[in-house]
XYZ file of C-alpha atoms in Angstrom:
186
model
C 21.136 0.633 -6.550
C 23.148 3.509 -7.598
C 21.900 5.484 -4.042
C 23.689 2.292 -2.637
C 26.941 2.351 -4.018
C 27.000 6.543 -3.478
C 26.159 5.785 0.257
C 28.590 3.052 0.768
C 31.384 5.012 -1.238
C 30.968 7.532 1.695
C 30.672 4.973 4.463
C 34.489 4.334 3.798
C 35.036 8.034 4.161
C 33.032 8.094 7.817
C 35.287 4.967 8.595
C 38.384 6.626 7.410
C 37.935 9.939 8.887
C 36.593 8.184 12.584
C 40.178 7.813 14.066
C 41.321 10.995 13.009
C 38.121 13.494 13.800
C 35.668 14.196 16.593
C 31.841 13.596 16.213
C 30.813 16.858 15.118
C 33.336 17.086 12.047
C 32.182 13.229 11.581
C 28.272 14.753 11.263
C 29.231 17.067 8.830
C 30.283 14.133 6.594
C 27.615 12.670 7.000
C 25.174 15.911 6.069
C 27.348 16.106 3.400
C 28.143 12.526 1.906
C 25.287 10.677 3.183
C 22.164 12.785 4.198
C 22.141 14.910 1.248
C 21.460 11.902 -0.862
C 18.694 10.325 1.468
C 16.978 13.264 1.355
C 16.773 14.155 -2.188
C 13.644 12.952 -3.640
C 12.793 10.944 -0.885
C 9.066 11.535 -1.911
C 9.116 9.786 -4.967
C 11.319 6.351 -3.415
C 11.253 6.769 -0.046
C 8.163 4.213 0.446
C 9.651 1.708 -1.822
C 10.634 -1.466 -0.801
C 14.438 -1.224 -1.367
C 14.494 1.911 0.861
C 15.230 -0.719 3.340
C 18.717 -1.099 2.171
C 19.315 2.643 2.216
C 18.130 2.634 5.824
C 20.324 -0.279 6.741
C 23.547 1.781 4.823
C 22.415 4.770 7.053
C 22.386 2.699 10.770
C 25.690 1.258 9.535
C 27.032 4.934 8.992
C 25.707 6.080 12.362
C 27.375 3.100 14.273
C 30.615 3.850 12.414
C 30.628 7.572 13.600
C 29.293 6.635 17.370
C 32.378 3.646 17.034
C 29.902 1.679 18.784
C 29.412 -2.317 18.071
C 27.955 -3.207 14.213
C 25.108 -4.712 16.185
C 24.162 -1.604 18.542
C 20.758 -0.573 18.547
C 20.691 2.722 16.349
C 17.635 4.483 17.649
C 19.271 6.257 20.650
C 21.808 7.060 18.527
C 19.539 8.788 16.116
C 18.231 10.672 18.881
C 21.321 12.190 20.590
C 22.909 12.629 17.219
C 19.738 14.958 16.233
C 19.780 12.648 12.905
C 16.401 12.246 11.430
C 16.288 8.201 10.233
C 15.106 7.097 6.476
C 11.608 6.474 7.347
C 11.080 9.899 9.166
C 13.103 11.940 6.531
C 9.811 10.219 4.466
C 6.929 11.302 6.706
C 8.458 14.872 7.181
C 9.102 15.582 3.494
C 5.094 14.218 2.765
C 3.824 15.806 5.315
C 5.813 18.956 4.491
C 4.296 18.588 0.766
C 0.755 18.340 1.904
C 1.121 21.050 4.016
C 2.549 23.109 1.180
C 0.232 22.126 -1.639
C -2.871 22.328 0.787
C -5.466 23.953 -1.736
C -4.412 21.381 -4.313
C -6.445 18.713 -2.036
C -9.781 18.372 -2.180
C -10.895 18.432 1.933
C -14.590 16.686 2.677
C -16.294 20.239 2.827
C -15.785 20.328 -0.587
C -17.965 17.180 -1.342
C -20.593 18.469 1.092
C -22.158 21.283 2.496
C -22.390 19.524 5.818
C -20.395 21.003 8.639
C -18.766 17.986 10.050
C -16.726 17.575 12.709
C -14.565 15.918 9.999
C -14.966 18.507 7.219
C -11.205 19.435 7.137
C -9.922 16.433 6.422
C -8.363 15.782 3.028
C -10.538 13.288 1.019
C -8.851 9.977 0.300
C -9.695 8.283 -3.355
C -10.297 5.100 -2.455
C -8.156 2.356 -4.462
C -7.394 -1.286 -4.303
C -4.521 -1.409 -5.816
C -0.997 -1.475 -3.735
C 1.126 0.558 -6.012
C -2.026 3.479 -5.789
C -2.110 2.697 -1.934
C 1.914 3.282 -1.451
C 2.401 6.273 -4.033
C 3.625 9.829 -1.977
C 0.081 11.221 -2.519
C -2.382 8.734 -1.208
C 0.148 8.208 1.649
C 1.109 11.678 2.485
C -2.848 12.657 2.912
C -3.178 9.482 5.508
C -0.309 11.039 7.020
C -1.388 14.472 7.249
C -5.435 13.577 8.062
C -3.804 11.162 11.140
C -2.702 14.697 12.661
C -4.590 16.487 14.858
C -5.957 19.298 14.097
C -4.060 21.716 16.228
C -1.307 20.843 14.762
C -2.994 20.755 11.001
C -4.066 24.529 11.649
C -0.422 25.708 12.712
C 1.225 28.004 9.538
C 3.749 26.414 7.743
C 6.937 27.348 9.929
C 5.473 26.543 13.073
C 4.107 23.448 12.024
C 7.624 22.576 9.855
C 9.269 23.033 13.608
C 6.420 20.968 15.243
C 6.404 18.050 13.099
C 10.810 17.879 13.223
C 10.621 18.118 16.959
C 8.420 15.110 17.130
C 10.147 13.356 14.659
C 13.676 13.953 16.691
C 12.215 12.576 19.661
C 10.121 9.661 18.669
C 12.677 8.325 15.808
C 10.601 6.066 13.527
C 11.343 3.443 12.130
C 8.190 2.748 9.708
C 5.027 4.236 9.148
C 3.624 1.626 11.487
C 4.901 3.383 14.504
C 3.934 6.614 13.338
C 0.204 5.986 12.786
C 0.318 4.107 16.694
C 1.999 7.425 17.931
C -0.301 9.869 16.403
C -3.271 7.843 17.043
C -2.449 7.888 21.364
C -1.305 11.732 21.127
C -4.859 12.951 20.258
């Protein structure tokens, strides 16, 4: 709630500033009012279910500095404005985590000594519960293991750069469409 009013605060700065400024001074505002809160701690909220909202304030503040129609549909407008939406800001910042904390995981060689064509995969806990199931660390290891592995193997910086470009280009909007990517790309 508070990340609401912060993020609505600044969408009457975009709207005041949009008459007066061009796009790229408009983008800076919105790194700097908007973006910067959406992407701070991300990991712990950013699968909640009023994360919606947030995404809703940030389409709002991309049709404001595009001066397109309230209505528009925001995903080209997330691509040519190189903005990364809510829900990828999420899979970039797990994945990024994962890839960073990698020895922290226990991988399925280390439950076996079978070489398997699946032994570098991160072992999932299995859980019935949905508040296990939607926590940062049972997701982000779905989202890393749905990788393939050329692009698990890269070192951090290269795969950082890998996993942004994608994200730039394919724009998603929920997980959903992230798995359904992944899973044609192999």
């Amino acid at each position: 709630d508070m990340l609401s009013k912060k993020i609505s605060k600044s969408l009457f700065i975009i709207r005041s500033l949009r008459s007066q400024v061009d796009l790229e001074v408009l983008l800076m505002a919105y790194y700097a009012y908007i973006n910067s809160h959406l992407t701070y701690g991300t990991l712990l909220w950013g699968n909640h279910c009023t994360a919606v909202n947030l995404f809703k304030l940030q389409k709002k503040a991309l049709r404001l500095m595009n001066g397109v129609h309230y209505r528009a549909h925001c995903k080209p407008l997330f691509i040519s404005c190189r903005i990364l939406p809510l829900p990828c800001i999420y899979i970039l910042q797990c994945l990024l985590y994962v890839k960073q904390n990698f020895t922290s995981f226990n991988t399925l060689s280390n439950t076996h000594d079978h070489n398997t064509r699946h032994c570098d995969l991160i072992r999932i806990d299995k859980c019935s519960f949905a508040t296990v199931q939607n926590n940062f660390y049972h997701v982000s290891t779905k989202l890393f293991n749905s990788l393939p592995p050329s692009i698990r193997a890269l070192t951090f910086a290269s795969f950082k750069n890998c996993i942004k470009s994608m994200l730039y280009e394919q724009c998603f909007y929920n997980l959903n469409e992230y798995f359904n990517y992944v899973k044609n790309v192999k």
